[in-house]
PDB file of C-alpha atoms and ligand atoms in Angstrom:
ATOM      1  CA  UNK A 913     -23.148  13.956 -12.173  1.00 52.00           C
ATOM      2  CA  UNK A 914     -19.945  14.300 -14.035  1.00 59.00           C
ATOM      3  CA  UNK A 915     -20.209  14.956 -17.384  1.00 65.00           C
ATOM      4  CA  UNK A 916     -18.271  14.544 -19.834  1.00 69.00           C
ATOM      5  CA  UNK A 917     -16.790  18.047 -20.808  1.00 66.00           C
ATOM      6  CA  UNK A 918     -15.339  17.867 -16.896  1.00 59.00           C
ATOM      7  CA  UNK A 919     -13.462  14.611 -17.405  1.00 62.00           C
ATOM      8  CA  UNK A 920     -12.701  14.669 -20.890  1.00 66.00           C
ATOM      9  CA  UNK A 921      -9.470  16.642 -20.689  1.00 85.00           C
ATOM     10  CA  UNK A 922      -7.520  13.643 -19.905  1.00 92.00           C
ATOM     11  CA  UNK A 923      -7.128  11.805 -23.370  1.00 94.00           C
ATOM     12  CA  UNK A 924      -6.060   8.472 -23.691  1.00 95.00           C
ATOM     13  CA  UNK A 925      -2.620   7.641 -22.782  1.00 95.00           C
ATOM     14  CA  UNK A 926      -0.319   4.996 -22.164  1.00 95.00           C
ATOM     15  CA  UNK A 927       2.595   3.839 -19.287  1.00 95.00           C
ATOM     16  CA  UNK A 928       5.389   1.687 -19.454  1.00 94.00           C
ATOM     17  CA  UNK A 929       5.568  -1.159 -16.511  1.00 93.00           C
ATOM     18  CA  UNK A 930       9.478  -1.630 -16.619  1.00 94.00           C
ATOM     19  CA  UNK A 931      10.747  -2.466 -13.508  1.00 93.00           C
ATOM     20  CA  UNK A 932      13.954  -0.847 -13.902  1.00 92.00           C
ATOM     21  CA  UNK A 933      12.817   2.514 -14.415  1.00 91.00           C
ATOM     22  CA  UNK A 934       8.651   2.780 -13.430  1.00 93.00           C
ATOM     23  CA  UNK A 935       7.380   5.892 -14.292  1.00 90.00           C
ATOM     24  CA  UNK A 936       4.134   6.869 -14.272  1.00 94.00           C
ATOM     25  CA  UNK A 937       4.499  10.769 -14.845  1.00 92.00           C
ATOM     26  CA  UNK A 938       2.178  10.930 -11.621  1.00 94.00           C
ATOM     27  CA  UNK A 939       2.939  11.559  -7.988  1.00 94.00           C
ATOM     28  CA  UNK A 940       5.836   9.557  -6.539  1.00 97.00           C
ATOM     29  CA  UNK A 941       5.613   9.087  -2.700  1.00 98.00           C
ATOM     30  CA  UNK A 942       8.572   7.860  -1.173  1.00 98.00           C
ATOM     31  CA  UNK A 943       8.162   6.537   3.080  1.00 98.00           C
ATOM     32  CA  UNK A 944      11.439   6.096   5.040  1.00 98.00           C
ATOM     33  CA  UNK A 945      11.894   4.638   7.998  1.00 98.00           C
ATOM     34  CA  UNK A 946      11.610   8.288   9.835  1.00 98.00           C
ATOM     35  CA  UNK A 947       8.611   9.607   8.351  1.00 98.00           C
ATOM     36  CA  UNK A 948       6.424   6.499   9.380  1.00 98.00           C
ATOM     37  CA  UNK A 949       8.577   4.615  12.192  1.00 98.00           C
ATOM     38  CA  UNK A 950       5.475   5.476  14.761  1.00 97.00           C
ATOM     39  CA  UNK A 951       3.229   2.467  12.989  1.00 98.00           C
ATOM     40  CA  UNK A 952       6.023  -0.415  14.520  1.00 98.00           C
ATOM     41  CA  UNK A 953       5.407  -1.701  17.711  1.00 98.00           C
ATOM     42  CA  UNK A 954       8.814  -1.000  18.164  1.00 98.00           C
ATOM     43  CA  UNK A 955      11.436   1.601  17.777  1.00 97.00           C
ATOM     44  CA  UNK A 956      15.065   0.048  16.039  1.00 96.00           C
ATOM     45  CA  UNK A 957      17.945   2.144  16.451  1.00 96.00           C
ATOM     46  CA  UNK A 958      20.191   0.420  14.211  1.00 96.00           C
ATOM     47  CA  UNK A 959      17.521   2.324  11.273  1.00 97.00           C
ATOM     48  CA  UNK A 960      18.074   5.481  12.583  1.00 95.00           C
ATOM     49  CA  UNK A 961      20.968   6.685  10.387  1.00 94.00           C
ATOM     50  CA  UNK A 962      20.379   4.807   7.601  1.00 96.00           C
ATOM     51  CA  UNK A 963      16.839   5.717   7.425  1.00 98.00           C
ATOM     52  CA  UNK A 964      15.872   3.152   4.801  1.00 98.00           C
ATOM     53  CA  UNK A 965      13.602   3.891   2.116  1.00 98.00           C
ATOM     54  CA  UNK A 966      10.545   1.522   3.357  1.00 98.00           C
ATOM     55  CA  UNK A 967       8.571   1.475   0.528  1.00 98.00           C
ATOM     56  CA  UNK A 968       7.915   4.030  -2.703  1.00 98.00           C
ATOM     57  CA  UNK A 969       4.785   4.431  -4.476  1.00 98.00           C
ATOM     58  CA  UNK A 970       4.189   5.472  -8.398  1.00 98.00           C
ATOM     59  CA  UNK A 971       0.632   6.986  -9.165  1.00 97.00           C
ATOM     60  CA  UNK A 972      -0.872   7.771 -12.771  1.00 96.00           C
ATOM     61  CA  UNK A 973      -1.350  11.419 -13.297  1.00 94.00           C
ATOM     62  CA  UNK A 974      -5.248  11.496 -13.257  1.00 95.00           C
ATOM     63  CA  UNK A 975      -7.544  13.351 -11.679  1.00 95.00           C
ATOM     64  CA  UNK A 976      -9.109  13.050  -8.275  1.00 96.00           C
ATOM     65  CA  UNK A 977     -12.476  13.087  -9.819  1.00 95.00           C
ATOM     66  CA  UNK A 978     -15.056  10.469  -9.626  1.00 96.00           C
ATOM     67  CA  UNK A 979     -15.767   8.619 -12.785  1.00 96.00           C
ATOM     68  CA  UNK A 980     -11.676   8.192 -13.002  1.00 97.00           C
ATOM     69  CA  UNK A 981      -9.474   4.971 -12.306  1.00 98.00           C
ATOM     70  CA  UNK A 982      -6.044   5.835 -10.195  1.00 98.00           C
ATOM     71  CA  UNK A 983      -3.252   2.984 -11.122  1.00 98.00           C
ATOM     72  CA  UNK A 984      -0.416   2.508  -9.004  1.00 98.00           C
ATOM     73  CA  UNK A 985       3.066   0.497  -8.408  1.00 98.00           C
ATOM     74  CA  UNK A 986       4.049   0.195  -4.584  1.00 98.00           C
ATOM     75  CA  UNK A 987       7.305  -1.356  -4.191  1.00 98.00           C
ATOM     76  CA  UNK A 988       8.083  -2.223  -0.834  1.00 98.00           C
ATOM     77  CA  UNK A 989      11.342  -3.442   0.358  1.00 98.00           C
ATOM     78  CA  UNK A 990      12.454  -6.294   2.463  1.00 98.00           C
ATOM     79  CA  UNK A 991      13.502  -5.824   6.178  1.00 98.00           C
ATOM     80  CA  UNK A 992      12.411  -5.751   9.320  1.00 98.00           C
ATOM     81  CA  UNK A 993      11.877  -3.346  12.203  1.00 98.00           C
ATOM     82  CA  UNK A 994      13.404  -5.548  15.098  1.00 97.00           C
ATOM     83  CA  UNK A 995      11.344  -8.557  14.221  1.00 98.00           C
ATOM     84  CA  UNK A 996       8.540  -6.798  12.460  1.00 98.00           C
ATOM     85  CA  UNK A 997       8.156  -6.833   8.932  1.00 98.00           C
ATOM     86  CA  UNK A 998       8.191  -3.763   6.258  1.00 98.00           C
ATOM     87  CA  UNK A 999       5.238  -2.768   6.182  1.00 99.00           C
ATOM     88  CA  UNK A1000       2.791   0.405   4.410  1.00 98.00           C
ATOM     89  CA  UNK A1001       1.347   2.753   6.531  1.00 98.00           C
ATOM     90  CA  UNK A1002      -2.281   1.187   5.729  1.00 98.00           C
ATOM     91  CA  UNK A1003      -5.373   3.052   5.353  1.00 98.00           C
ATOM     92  CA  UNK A1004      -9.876   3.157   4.982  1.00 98.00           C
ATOM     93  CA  UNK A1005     -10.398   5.483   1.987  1.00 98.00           C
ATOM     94  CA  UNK A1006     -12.029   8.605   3.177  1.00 98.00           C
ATOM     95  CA  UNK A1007     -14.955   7.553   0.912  1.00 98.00           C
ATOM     96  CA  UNK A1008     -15.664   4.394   2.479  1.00 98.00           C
ATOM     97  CA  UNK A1009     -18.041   2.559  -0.278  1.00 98.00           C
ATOM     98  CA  UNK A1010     -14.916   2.405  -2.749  1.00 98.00           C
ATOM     99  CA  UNK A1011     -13.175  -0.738  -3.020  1.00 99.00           C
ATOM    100  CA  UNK A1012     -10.056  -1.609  -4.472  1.00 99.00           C
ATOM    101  CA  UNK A1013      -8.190  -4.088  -6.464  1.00 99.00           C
ATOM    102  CA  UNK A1014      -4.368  -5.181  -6.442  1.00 99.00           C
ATOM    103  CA  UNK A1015      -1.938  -7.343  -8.610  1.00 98.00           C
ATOM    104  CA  UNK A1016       1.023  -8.998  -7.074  1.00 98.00           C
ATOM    105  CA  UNK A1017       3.788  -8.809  -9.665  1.00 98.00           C
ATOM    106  CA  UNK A1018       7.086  -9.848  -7.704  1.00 98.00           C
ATOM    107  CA  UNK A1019       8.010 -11.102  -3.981  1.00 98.00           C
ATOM    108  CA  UNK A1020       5.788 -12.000  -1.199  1.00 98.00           C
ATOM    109  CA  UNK A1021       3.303 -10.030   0.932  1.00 98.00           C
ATOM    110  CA  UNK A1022       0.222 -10.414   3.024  1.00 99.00           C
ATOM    111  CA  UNK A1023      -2.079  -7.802   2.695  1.00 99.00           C
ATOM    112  CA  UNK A1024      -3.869  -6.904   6.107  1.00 98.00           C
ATOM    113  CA  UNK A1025      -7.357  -6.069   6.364  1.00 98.00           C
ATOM    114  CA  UNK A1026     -10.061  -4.861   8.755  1.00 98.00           C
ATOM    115  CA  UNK A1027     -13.622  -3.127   9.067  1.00 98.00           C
ATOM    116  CA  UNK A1028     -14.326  -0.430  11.867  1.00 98.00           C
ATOM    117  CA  UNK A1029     -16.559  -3.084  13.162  1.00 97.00           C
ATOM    118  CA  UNK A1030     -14.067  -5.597  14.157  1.00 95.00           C
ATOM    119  CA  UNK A1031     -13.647  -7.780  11.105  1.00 98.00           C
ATOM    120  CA  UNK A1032     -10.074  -8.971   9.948  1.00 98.00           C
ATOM    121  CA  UNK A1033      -8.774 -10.839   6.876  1.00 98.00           C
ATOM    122  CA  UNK A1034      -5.620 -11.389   5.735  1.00 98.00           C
ATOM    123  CA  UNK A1035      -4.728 -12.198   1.927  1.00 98.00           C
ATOM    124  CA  UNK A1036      -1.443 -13.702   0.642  1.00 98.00           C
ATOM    125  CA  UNK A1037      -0.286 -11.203  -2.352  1.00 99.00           C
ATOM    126  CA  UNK A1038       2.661 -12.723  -4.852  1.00 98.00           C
ATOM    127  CA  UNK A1039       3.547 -12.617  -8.545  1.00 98.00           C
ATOM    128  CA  UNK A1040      -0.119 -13.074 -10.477  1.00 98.00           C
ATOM    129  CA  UNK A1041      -2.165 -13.442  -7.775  1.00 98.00           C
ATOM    130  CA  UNK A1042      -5.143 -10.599  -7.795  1.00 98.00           C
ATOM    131  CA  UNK A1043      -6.261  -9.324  -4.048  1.00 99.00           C
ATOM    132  CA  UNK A1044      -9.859  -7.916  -4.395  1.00 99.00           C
ATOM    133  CA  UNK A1045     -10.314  -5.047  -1.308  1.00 99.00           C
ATOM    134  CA  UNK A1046     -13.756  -4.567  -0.855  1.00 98.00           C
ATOM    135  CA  UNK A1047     -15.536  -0.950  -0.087  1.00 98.00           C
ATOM    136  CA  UNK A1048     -14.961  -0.295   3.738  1.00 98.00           C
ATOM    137  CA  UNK A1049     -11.971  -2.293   4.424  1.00 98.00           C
ATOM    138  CA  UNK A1050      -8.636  -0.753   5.483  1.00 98.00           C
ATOM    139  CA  UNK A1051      -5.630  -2.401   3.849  1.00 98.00           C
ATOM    140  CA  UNK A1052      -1.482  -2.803   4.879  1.00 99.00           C
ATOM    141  CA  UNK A1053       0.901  -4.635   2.775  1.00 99.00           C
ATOM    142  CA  UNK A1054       3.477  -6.405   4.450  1.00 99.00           C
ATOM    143  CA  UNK A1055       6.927  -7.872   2.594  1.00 99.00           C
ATOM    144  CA  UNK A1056       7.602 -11.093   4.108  1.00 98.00           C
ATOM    145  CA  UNK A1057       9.909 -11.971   1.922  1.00 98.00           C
ATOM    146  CA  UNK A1058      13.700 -10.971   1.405  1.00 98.00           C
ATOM    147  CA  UNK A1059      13.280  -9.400  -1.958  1.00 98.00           C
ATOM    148  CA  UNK A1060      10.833  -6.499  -2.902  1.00 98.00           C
ATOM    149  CA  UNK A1061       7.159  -7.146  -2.688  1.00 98.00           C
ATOM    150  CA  UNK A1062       5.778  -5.066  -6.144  1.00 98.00           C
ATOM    151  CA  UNK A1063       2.203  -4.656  -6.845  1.00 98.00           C
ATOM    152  CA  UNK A1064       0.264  -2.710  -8.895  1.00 98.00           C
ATOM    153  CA  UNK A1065      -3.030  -1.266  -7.672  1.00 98.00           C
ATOM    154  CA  UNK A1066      -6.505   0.146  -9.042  1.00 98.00           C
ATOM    155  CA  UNK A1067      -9.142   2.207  -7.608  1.00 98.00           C
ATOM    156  CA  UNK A1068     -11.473   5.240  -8.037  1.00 98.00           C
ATOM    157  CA  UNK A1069      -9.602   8.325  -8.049  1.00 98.00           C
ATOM    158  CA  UNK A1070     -11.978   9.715  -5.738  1.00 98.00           C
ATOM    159  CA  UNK A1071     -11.681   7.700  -2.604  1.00 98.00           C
ATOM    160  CA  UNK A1072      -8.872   9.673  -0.744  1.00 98.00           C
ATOM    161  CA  UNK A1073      -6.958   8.228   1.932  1.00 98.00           C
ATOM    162  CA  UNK A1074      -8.020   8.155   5.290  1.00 98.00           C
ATOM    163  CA  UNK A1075      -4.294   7.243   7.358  1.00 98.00           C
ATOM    164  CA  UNK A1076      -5.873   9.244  10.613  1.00 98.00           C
ATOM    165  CA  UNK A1077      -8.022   6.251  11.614  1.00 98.00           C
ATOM    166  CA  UNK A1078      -5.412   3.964  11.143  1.00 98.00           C
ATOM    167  CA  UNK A1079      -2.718   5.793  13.166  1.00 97.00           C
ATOM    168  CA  UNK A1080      -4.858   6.048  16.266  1.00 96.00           C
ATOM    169  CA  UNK A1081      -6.076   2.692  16.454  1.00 94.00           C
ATOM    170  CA  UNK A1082      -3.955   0.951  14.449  1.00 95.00           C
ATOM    171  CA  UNK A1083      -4.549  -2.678  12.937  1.00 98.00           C
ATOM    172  CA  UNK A1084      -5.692  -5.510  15.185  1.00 97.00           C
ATOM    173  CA  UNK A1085      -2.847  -7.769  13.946  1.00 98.00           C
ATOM    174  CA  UNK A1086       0.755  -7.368  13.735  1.00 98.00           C
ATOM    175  CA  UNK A1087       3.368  -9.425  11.344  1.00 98.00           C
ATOM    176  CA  UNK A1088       6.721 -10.762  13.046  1.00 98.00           C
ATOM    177  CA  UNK A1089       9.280 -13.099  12.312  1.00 98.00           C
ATOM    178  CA  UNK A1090      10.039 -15.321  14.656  1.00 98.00           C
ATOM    179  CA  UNK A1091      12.521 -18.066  14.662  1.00 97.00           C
ATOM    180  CA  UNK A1092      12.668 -17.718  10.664  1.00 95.00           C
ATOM    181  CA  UNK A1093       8.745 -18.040  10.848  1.00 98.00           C
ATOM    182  CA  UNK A1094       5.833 -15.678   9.769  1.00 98.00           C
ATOM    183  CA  UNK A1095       3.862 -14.881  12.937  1.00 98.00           C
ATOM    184  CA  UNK A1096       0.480 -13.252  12.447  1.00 98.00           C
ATOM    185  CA  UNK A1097      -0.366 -11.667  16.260  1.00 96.00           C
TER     186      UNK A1097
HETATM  187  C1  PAN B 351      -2.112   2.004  -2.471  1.00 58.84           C
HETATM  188  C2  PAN B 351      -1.337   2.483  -1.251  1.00 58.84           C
HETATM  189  C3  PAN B 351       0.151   2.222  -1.329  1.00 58.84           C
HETATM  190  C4  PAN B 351       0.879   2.720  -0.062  1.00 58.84           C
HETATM  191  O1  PAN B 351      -1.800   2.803  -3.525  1.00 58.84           O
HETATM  192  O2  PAN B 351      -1.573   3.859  -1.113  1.00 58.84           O
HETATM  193  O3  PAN B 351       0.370   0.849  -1.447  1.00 58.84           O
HETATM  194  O4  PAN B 351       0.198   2.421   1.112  1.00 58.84           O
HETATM  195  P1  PAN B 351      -0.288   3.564   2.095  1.00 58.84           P
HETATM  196  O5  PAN B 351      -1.109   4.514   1.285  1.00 58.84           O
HETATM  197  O6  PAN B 351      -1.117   2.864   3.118  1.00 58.84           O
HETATM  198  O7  PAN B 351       0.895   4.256   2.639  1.00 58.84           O
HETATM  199  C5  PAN B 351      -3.583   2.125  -2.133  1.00 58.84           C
HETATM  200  O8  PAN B 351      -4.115   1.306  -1.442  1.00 58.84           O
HETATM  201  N1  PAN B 351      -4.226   3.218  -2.576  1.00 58.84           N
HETATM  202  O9  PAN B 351      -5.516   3.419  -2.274  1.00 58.84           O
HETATM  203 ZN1   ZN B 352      -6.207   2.016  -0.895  1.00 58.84          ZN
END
């Protein structure tokens, strides 16, 4: 049991959600196209020097603890990896009974999902529309659009993030353009 004495020292605070200038005071991952090129089908030299920022994420500063909420903006930016979309590197959270909820806020996305048993879903993210992640599905975002894809993000701050699954088996579906078209294979 937590109690409260061990998760009281975080008072209540607030954030700003500008756009312009998203701080959270938390951790602030940044991905380019280097660090996680290995989740593309395919390798696209014409990244290679630029080595695009892919997508950035801005956490809350809270605890890892149970009982705790983490919040989150991921903004991930338009392009493609030869004909595959932007995407994040996806993951199950390490513990697996902890689901997840996310707010599309700007652009266009489809978030990818799947169980280790075989089942797949895929949910269309964009400005107001809420994407409810249940306990013991992976997720990926994907910007299929030509502007950022923003979304903020909730879960329990003790979930962790388990990407080791993911990069050994990857997801069972891919997202291309093709032909100016969205193409889910
Ligand atoms: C999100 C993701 C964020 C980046 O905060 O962590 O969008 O995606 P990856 O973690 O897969 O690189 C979330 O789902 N947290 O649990
Ligand atoms: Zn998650």
């Amino acid at each position: 049991m937590i109690s409260e004495r061990s998760c009281c020292k975080v008072r209540p605070f607030t954030v700003s959600m500008n756009l312009d200038n998203i701080n959270f005071n938390g951790n602030h991952i940044v991905r380019r196209y280097e660090d996680i090129k290995s989740i593309f089908k395919s390798t696209d030299i014409s990244l290679e020097d630029k080595n695009p920022v892919i997508y950035e994420v801005f956490e809350s500063p809270v605890p890892e603890k149970q009982g705790h909420l983490i919040f989150l903006v991921t903004i991930l930016y338009p392009g493609k990896v030869n004909e595959e979309f932007f995407m994040t590197k996806g993951h199950y959270h390490t513990v697996e009974n902890t689901a997840e909820v996310y707010l599309g806020i700007k652009g266009k996305g489809l978030i990818l999902c799947q169980t280790k048993s075989g089942d797949f879903e895929v949910a269309e993210i964009s400005e107001n529309r809420v994407v409810y992640i249940p306990p013991f599905w992976a997720h990926r975002a994907v910007n299929i659009f030509d502007e950022p894809l923003i979304f903020f993000g909730i879960y329990p701050a003790h979930a962790g993030h388990d990407y080791e699954t993911i990069a050994q088996s990857g997801f069972v579906k891919r997202v291309f353009s093709k032909n100016g078209r969205v193409v889910i294979e």
